[in-house]
Tab-separated table of C-alpha atoms in Angstrom:
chain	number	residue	atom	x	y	z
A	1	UNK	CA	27.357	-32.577	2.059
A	2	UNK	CA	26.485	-30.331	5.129
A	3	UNK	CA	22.972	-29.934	4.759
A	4	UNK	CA	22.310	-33.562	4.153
A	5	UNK	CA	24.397	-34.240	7.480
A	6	UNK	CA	22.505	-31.962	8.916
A	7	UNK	CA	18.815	-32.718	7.642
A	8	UNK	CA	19.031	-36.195	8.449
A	9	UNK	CA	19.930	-35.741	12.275
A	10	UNK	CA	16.335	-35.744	13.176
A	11	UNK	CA	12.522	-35.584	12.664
A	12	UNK	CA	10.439	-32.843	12.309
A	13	UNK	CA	11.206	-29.329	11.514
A	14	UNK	CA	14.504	-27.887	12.997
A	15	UNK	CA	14.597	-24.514	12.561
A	16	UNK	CA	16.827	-22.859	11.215
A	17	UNK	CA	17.290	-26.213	9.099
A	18	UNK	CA	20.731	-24.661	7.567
A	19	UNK	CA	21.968	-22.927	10.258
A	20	UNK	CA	25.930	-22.559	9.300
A	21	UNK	CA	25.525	-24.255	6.093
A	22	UNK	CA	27.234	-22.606	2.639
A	23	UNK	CA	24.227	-22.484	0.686
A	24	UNK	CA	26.353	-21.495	-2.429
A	25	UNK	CA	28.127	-24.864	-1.562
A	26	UNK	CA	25.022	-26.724	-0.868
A	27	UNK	CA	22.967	-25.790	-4.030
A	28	UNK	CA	26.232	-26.441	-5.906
A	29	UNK	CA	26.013	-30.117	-4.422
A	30	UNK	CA	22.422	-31.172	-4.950
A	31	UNK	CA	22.740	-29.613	-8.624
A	32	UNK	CA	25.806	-31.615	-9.142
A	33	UNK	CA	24.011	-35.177	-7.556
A	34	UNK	CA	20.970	-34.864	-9.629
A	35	UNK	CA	23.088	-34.319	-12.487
A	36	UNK	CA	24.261	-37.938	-12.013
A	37	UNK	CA	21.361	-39.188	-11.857
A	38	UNK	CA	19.914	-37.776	-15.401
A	39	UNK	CA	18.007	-34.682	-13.714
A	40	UNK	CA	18.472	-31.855	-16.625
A	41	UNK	CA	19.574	-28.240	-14.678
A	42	UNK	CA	20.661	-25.641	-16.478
A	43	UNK	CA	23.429	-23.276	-15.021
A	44	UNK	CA	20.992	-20.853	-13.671
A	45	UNK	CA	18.910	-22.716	-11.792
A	46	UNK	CA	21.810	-23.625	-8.841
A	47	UNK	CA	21.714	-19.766	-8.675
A	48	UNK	CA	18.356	-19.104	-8.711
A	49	UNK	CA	18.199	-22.054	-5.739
A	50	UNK	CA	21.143	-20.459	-3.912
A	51	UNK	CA	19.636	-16.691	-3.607
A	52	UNK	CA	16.344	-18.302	-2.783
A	53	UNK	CA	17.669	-19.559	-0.114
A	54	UNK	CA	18.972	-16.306	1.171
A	55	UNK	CA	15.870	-14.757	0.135
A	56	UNK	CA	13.633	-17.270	2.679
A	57	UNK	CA	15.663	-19.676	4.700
A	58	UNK	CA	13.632	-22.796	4.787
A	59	UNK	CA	12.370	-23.552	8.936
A	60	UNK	CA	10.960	-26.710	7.664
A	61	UNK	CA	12.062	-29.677	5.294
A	62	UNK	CA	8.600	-29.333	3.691
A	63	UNK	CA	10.086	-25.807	2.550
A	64	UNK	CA	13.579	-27.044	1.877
A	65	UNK	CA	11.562	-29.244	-0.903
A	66	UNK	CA	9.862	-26.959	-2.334
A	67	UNK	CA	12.466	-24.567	-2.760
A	68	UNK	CA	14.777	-26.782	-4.491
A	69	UNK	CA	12.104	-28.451	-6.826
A	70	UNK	CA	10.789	-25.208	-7.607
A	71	UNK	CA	14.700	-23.600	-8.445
A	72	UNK	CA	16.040	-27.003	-9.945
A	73	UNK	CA	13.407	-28.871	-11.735
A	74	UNK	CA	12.065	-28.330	-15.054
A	75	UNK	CA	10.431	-31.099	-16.348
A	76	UNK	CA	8.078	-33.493	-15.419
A	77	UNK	CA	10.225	-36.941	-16.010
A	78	UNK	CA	12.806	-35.238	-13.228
A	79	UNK	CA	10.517	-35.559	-10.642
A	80	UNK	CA	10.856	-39.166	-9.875
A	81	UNK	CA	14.771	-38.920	-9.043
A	82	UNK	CA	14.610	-35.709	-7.520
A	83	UNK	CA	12.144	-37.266	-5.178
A	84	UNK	CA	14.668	-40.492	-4.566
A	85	UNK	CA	17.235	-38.096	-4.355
A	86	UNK	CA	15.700	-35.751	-1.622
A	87	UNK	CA	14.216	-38.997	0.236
A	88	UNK	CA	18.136	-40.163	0.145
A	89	UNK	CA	19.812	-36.921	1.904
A	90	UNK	CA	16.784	-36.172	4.083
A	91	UNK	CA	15.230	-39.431	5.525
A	92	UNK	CA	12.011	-39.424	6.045
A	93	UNK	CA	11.868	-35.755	4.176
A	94	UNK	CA	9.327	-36.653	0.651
A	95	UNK	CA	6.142	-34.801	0.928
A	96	UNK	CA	4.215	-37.848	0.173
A	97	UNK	CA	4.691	-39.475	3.828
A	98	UNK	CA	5.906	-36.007	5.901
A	99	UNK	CA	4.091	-36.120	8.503
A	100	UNK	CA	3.494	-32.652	8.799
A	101	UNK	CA	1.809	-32.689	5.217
A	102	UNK	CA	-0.574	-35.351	6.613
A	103	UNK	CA	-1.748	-33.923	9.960
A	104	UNK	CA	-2.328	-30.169	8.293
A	105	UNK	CA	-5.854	-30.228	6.686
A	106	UNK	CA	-6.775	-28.616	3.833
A	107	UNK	CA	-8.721	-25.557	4.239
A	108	UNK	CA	-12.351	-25.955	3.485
A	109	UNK	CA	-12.777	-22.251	1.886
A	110	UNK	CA	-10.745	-23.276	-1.202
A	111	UNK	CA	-7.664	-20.889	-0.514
A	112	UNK	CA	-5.609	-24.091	-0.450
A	113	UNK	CA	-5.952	-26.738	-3.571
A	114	UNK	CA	-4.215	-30.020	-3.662
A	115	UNK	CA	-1.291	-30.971	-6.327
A	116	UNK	CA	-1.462	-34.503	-8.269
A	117	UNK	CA	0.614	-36.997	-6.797
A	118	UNK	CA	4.162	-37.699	-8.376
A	119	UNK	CA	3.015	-40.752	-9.629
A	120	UNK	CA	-0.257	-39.879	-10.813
A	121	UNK	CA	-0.813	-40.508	-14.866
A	122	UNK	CA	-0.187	-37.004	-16.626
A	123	UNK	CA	-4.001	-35.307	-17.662
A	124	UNK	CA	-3.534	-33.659	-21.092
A	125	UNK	CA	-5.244	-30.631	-21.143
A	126	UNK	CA	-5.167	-29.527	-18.075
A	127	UNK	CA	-3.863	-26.009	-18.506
A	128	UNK	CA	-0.622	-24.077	-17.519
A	129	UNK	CA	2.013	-26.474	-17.397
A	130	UNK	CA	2.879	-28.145	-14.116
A	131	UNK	CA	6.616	-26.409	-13.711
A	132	UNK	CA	4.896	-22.988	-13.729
A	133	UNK	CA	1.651	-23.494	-11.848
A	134	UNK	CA	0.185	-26.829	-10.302
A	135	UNK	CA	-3.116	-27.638	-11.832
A	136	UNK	CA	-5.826	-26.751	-9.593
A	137	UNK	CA	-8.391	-29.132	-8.633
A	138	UNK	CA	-11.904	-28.663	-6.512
A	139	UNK	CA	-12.712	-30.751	-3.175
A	140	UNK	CA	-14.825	-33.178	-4.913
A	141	UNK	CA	-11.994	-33.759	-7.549
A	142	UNK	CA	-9.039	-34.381	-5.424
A	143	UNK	CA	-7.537	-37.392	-5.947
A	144	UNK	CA	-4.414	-37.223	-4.444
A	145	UNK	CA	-5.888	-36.059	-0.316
A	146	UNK	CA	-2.631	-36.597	1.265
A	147	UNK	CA	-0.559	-34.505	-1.251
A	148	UNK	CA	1.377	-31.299	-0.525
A	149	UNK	CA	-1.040	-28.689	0.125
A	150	UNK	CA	0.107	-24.796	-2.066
A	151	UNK	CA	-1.142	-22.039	-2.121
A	152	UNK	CA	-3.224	-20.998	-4.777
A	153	UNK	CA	-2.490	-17.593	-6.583
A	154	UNK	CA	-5.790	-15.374	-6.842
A	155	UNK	CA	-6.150	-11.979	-6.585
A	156	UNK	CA	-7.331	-10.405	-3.328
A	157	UNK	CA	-10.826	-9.617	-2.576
A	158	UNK	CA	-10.067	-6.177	-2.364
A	159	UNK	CA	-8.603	-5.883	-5.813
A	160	UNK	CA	-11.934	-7.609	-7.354
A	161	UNK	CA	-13.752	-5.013	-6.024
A	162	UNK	CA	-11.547	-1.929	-6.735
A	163	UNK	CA	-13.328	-0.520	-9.727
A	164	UNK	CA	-16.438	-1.499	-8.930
A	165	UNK	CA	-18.798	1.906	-8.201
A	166	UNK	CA	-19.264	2.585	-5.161
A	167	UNK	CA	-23.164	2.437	-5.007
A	168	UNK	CA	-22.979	-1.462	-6.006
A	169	UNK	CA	-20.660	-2.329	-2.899
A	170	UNK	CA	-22.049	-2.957	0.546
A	171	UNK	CA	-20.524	-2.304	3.688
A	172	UNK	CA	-18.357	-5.506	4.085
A	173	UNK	CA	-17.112	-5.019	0.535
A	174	UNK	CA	-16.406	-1.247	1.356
A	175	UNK	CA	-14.263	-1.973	4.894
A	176	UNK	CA	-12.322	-4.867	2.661
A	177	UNK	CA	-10.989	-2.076	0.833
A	178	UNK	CA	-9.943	0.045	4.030
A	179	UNK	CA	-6.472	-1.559	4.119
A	180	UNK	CA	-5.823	-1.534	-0.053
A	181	UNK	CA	-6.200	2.253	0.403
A	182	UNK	CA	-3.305	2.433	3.447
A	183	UNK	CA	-1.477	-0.060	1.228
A	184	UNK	CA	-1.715	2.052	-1.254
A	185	UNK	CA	-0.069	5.281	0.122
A	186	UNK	CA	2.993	6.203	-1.262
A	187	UNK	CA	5.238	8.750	0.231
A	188	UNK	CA	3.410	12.000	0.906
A	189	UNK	CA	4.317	15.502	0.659
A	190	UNK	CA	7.036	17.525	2.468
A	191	UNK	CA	7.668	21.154	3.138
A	192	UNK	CA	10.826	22.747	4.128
A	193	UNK	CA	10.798	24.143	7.488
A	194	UNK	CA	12.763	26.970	8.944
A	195	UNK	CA	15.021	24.706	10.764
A	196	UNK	CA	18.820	23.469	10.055
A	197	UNK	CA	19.713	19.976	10.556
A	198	UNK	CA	23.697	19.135	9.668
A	199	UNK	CA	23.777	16.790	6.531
A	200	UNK	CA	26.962	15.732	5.035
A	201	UNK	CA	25.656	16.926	1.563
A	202	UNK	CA	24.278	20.152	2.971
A	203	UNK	CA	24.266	23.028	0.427
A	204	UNK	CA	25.305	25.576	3.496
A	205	UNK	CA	28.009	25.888	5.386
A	206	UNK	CA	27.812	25.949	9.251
A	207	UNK	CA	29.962	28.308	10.455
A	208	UNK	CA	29.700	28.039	14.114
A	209	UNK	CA	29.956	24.037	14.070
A	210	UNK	CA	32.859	24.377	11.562
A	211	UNK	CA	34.883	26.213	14.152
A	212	UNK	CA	33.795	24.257	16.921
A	213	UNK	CA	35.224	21.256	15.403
A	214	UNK	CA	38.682	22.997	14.605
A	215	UNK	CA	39.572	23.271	18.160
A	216	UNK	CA	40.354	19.854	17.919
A	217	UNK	CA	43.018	20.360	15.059
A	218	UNK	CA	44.585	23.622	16.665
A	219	UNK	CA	41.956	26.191	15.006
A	220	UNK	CA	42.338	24.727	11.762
A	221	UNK	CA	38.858	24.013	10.152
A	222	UNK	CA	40.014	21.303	8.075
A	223	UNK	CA	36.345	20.016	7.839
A	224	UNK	CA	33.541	21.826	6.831
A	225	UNK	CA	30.174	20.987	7.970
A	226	UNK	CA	27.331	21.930	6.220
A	227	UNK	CA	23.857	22.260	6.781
A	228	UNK	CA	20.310	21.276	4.991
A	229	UNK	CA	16.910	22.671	5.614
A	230	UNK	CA	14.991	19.954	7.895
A	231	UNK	CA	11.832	19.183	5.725
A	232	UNK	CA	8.392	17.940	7.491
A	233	UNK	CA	4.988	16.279	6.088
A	234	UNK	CA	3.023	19.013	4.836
A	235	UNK	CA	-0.482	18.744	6.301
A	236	UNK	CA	-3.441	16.927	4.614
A	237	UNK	CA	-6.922	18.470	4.973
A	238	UNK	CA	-10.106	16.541	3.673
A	239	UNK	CA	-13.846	17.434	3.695
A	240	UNK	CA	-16.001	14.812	2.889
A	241	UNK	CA	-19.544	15.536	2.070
A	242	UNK	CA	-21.971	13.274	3.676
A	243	UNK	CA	-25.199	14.797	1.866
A	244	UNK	CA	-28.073	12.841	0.417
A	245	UNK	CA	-26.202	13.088	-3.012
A	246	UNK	CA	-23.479	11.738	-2.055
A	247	UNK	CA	-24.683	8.674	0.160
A	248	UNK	CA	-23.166	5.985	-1.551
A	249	UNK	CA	-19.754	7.912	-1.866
A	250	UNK	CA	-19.449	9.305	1.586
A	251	UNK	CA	-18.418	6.062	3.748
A	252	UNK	CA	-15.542	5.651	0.757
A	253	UNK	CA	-14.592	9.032	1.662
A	254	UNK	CA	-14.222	8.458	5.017
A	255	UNK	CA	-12.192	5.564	4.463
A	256	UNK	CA	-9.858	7.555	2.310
A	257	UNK	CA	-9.512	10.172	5.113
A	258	UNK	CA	-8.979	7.667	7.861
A	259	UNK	CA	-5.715	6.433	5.469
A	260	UNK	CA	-4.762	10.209	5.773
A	261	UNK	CA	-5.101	10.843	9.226
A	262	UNK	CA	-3.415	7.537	9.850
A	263	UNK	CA	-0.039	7.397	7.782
A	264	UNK	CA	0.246	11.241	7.655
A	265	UNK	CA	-1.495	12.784	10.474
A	266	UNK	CA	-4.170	14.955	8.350
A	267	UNK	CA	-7.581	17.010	9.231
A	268	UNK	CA	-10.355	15.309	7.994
A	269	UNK	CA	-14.239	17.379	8.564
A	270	UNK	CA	-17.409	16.254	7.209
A	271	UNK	CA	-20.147	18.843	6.215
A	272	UNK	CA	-23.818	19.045	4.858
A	273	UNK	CA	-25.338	21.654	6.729
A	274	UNK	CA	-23.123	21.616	9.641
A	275	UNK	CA	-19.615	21.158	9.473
A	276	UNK	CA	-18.278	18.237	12.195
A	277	UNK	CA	-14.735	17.094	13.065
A	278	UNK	CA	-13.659	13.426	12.593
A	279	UNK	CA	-10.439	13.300	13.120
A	280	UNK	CA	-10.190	11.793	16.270
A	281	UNK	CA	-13.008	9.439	15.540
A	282	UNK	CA	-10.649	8.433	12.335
A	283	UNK	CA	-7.762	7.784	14.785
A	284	UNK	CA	-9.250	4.656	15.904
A	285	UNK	CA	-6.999	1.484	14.649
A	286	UNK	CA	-10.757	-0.457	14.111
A	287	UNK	CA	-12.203	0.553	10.716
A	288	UNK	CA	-15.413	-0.611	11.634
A	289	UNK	CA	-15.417	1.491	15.072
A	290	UNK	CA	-14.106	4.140	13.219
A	291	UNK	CA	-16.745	4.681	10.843
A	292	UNK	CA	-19.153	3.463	13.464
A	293	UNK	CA	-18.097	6.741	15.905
A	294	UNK	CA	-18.117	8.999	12.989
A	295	UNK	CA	-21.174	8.351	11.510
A	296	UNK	CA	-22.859	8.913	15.281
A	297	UNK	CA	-20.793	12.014	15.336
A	298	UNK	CA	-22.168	13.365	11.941
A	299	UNK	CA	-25.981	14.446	12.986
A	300	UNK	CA	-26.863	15.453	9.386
A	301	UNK	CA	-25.628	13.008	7.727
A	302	UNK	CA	-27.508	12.914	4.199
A	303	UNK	CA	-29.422	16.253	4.658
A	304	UNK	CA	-28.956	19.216	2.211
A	305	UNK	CA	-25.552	20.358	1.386
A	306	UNK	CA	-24.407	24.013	2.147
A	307	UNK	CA	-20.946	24.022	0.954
A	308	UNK	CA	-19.956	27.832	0.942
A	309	UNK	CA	-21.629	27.993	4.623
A	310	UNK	CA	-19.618	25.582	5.775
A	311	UNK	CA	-16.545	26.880	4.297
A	312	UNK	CA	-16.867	29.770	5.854
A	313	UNK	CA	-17.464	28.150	9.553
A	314	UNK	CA	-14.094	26.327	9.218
A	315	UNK	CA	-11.913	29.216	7.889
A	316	UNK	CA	-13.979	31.799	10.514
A	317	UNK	CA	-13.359	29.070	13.556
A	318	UNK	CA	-9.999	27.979	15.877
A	319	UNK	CA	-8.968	25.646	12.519
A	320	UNK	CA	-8.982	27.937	10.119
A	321	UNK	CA	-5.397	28.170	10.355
A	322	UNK	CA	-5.141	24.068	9.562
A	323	UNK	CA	-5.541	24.990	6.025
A	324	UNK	CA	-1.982	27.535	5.687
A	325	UNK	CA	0.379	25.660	3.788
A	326	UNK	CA	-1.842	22.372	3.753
A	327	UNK	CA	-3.106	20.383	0.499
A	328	UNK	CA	-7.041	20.978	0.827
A	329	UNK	CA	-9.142	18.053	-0.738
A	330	UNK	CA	-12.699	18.361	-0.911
A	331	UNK	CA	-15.503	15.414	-2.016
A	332	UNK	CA	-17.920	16.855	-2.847
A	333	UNK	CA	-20.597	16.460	-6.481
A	334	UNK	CA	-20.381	20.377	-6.451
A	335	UNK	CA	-24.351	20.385	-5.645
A	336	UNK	CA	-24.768	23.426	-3.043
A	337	UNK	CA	-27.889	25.004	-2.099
A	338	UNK	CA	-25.575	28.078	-1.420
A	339	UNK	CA	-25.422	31.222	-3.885
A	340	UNK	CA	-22.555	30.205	-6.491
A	341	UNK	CA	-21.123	33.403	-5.525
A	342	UNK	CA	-20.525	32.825	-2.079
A	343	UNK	CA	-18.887	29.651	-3.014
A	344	UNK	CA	-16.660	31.175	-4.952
A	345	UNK	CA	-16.101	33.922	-2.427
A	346	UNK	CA	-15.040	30.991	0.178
A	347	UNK	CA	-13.144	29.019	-2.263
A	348	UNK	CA	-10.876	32.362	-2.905
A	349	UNK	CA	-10.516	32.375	0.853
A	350	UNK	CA	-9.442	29.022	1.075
A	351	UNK	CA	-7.018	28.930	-2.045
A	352	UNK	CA	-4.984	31.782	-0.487
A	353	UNK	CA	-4.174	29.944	2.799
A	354	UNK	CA	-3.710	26.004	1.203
A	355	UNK	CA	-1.045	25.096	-1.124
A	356	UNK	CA	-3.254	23.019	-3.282
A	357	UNK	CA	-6.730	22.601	-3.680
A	358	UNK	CA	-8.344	19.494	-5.043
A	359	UNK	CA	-11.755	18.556	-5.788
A	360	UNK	CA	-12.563	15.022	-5.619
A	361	UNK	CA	-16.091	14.663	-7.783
A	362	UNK	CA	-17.598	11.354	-8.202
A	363	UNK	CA	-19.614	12.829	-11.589
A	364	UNK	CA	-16.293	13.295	-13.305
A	365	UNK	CA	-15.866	9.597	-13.702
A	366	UNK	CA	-18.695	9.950	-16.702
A	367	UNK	CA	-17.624	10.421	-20.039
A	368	UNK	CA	-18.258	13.506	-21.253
A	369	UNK	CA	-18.633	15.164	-17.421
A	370	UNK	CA	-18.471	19.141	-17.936
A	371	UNK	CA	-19.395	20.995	-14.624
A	372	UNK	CA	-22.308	22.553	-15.879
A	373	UNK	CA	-24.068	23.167	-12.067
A	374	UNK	CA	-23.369	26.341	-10.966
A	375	UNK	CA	-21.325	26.014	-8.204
A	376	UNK	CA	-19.104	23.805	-8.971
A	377	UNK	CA	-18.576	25.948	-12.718
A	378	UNK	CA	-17.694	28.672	-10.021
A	379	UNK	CA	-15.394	26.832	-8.209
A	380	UNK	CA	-13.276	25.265	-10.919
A	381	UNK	CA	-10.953	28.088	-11.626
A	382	UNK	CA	-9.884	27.950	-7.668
A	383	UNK	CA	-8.977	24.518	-8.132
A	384	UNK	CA	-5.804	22.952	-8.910
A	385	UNK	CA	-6.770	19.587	-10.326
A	386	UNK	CA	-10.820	17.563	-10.182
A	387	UNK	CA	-10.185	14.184	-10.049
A	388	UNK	CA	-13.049	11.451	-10.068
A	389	UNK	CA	-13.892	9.672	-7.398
A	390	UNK	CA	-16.620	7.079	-8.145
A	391	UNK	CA	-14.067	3.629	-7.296
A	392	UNK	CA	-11.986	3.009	-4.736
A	393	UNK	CA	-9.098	2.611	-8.008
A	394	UNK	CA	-10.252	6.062	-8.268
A	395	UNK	CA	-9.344	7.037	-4.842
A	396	UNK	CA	-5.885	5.677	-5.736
A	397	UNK	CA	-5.196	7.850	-8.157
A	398	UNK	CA	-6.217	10.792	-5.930
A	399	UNK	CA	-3.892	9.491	-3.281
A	400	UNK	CA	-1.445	9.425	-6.372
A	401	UNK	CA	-2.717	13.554	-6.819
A	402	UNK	CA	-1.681	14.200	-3.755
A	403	UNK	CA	1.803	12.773	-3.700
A	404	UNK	CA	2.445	14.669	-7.030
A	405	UNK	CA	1.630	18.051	-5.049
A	406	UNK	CA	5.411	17.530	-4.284
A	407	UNK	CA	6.144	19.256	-7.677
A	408	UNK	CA	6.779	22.788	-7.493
A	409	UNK	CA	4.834	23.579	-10.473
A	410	UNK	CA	1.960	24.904	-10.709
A	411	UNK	CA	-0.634	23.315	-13.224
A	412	UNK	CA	-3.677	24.637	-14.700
A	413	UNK	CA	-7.096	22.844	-13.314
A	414	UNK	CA	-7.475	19.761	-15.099
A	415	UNK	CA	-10.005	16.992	-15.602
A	416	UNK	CA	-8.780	13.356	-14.944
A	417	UNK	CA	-11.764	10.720	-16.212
């Protein structure tokens, strides 16, 4: 067998360890040896080893084992001559004495749990069986200290705290939660731009570069080139509101516009009674620096709120023409010391320059939420959807809002709780 010829030629990890080797040819042999010696595989599982292999070439023989144990073993009794039958084509190779295994060290913080020795006496309930998950141990428990070390499958911090409201997280919880969000960005919206680009399945023809290419063939345009519009990211705009009523939301806000202006280049502004640009604060590739620069930037951060006035400083200033075309978010719990009717003045201003408009309120995440303040009553029918925005799973769903903006159709404004 290759790979055995090949494992055995040394110590120590060579990588690649099958470099050249059929792997369909080598997972054929090992399934057909531990046949002969009494190991039950089915006909799948010298597949399922084969395209793991292709999936993750093993570097090391530590890897090598636990790719074909995983693929070809199914019960417990096999484990004794798949173990004499590894130890046999790789010398040296059996987890128990790699040396490898012995000088790594367990983890102390528990993200690494030790497996039972082979030879260990089975524990009756003890849980998932061992061929789908190892049974998990603590420190004080381990009696096998020199056994193969495995990762242990537990959800990420960030996911624990995803629907957890944001006034019960603090600010380590909050910035663990920063990369779920970019994660969690699917692909944004486009516009079509005045420009041509030549695409074999073009819906135009291209005259000019049609005859251009039948001077080759005597003047004979024998192929026809065609042409599709060239289609760019449409432009995200966010304004977070960073008043006193919306403390605990605001630094989740900013965290959901820093995704923005990172994967798709968007406009994010924060406003209470000012209105201040963070966009190139948000730029920065350090979350914490990033929220640490815009919350210096902000100067009235948790004051009053003045929503309309503010709205009417960005359309009035040198941005005003950031919102043509561009899918306008706003955070905001609708409470404005403004008149209602200048908000909705403002709001009429703004929904006749943006392509959408939505309104991110973390209120509408209670059952039974009807905007009853004024202001936001008057600026529901200029919205296209309010979403709620109390959880960072929330926020996912508005990212989710926003990719749907892709949709030509216009929908009436809705309430998602």
């Amino acid at each position: 067998m290759p790979a055995s010829q090949q494992g055995t030629s040394g110590a120590g990890p060579v990588p690649p360890l099958l470099r050249g080797v059929d792997r369909a040819a080598f997972a054929a042999g090992l399934t057909r040896r531990l046949r002969d010696r009494g190991v039950a595989v089915d006909l799948s599982a010298a597949g399922t080893f084969a395209r793991a292999l292709a999936a993750h070439p093993p570097a090391t023989r530590t890897e090598l084992y636990w790719t074909a144990r995983i693929a070809l073993v199914r019960r417990q009794p096999d484990l004794a001559a798949f173990d004499a039958l590894f130890a046999a084509l790789f010398a040296g190779a059996g987890l128990g004495t790699d040396p490898p295994a012995r000088r790594r060290p367990l983890p102390p913080t528990g993200a690494l749990a030790a497996v039972p020795a082979p030879t260990a006496p089975a524990q009756p309930g003890t849980g998932l069986p061992w061929a789908t998950l190892p049974a998990v141990v603590g420190s004080a428990e381990r009696t096998a200290p020199d056994g193969p070390a495995v990762p242990q499958r537990l959800p990420t911090a960030a996911a624990g705290w995803a629907d957890v409201p944001f006034e019960a997280l603090d600010d380590e919880q909050v910035a663990l939660l920063d990369d779920w969000l970019l994660a969690g960005l699917p692909r944004l919206p486009t516009r079509r731009t005045r420009r041509l680009a030549i695409r074999r399945r073009g819906n135009r023809a291209a005259l000019r570069e049609t005859m251009a290419r039948s001077r080759r063939t005597g003047w004979e345009p024998i192929e026809l080139v065609r042409t599709r519009p060239v289609r760019r990211p449409r432009r995200l705009l966010l304004l977070c509101d960073v008043s006193r009523s919306m403390q605990a939301e605001a630094t989740a806000y900013l965290h959901l516009g820093r995704a923005f202006v990172r994967a798709a280049d968007a406009e994010v502004f924060a406003f209470a009674t000012g209105l201040t640009r963070l966009t190139p604060v948000l730029r920065r590739r350090s979350a914490a620096d990033a929220m640490a620069q815009a919350t210096a930037a902000v100067g009235d951060r948790f004051g009053g709120t003045r929503i309309a006035t503010n709205l009417r400083a960005l359309l009035d200033s040198r941005h005003g023409d950031l919102l043509r075309g561009a899918i306008v978010l706003i955070g905001s719990d609708g409470w404005d010391s403004c008149p209602a009717t200048e908000l909705a003045a403002q709001l009429a201003r703004v929904r006749r320059r943006a392509y959408r408009l939505l309104w991110i309120n973390p209120r509408a995440a209670v059952p039974g939420f009807q905007p009853r303040v004024a202001s936001m009553a008057a600026a529901l029918p200029y919205c296209d959807r309010m979403l709620p925005g109390d959880t960072f799973t929330a926020l996912r769903r508005v990212i989710d809002a926003v990719a749907d903006c892709d949709v030509p159709v216009r929908r009436p404004v809705t309430t998602t709780a």
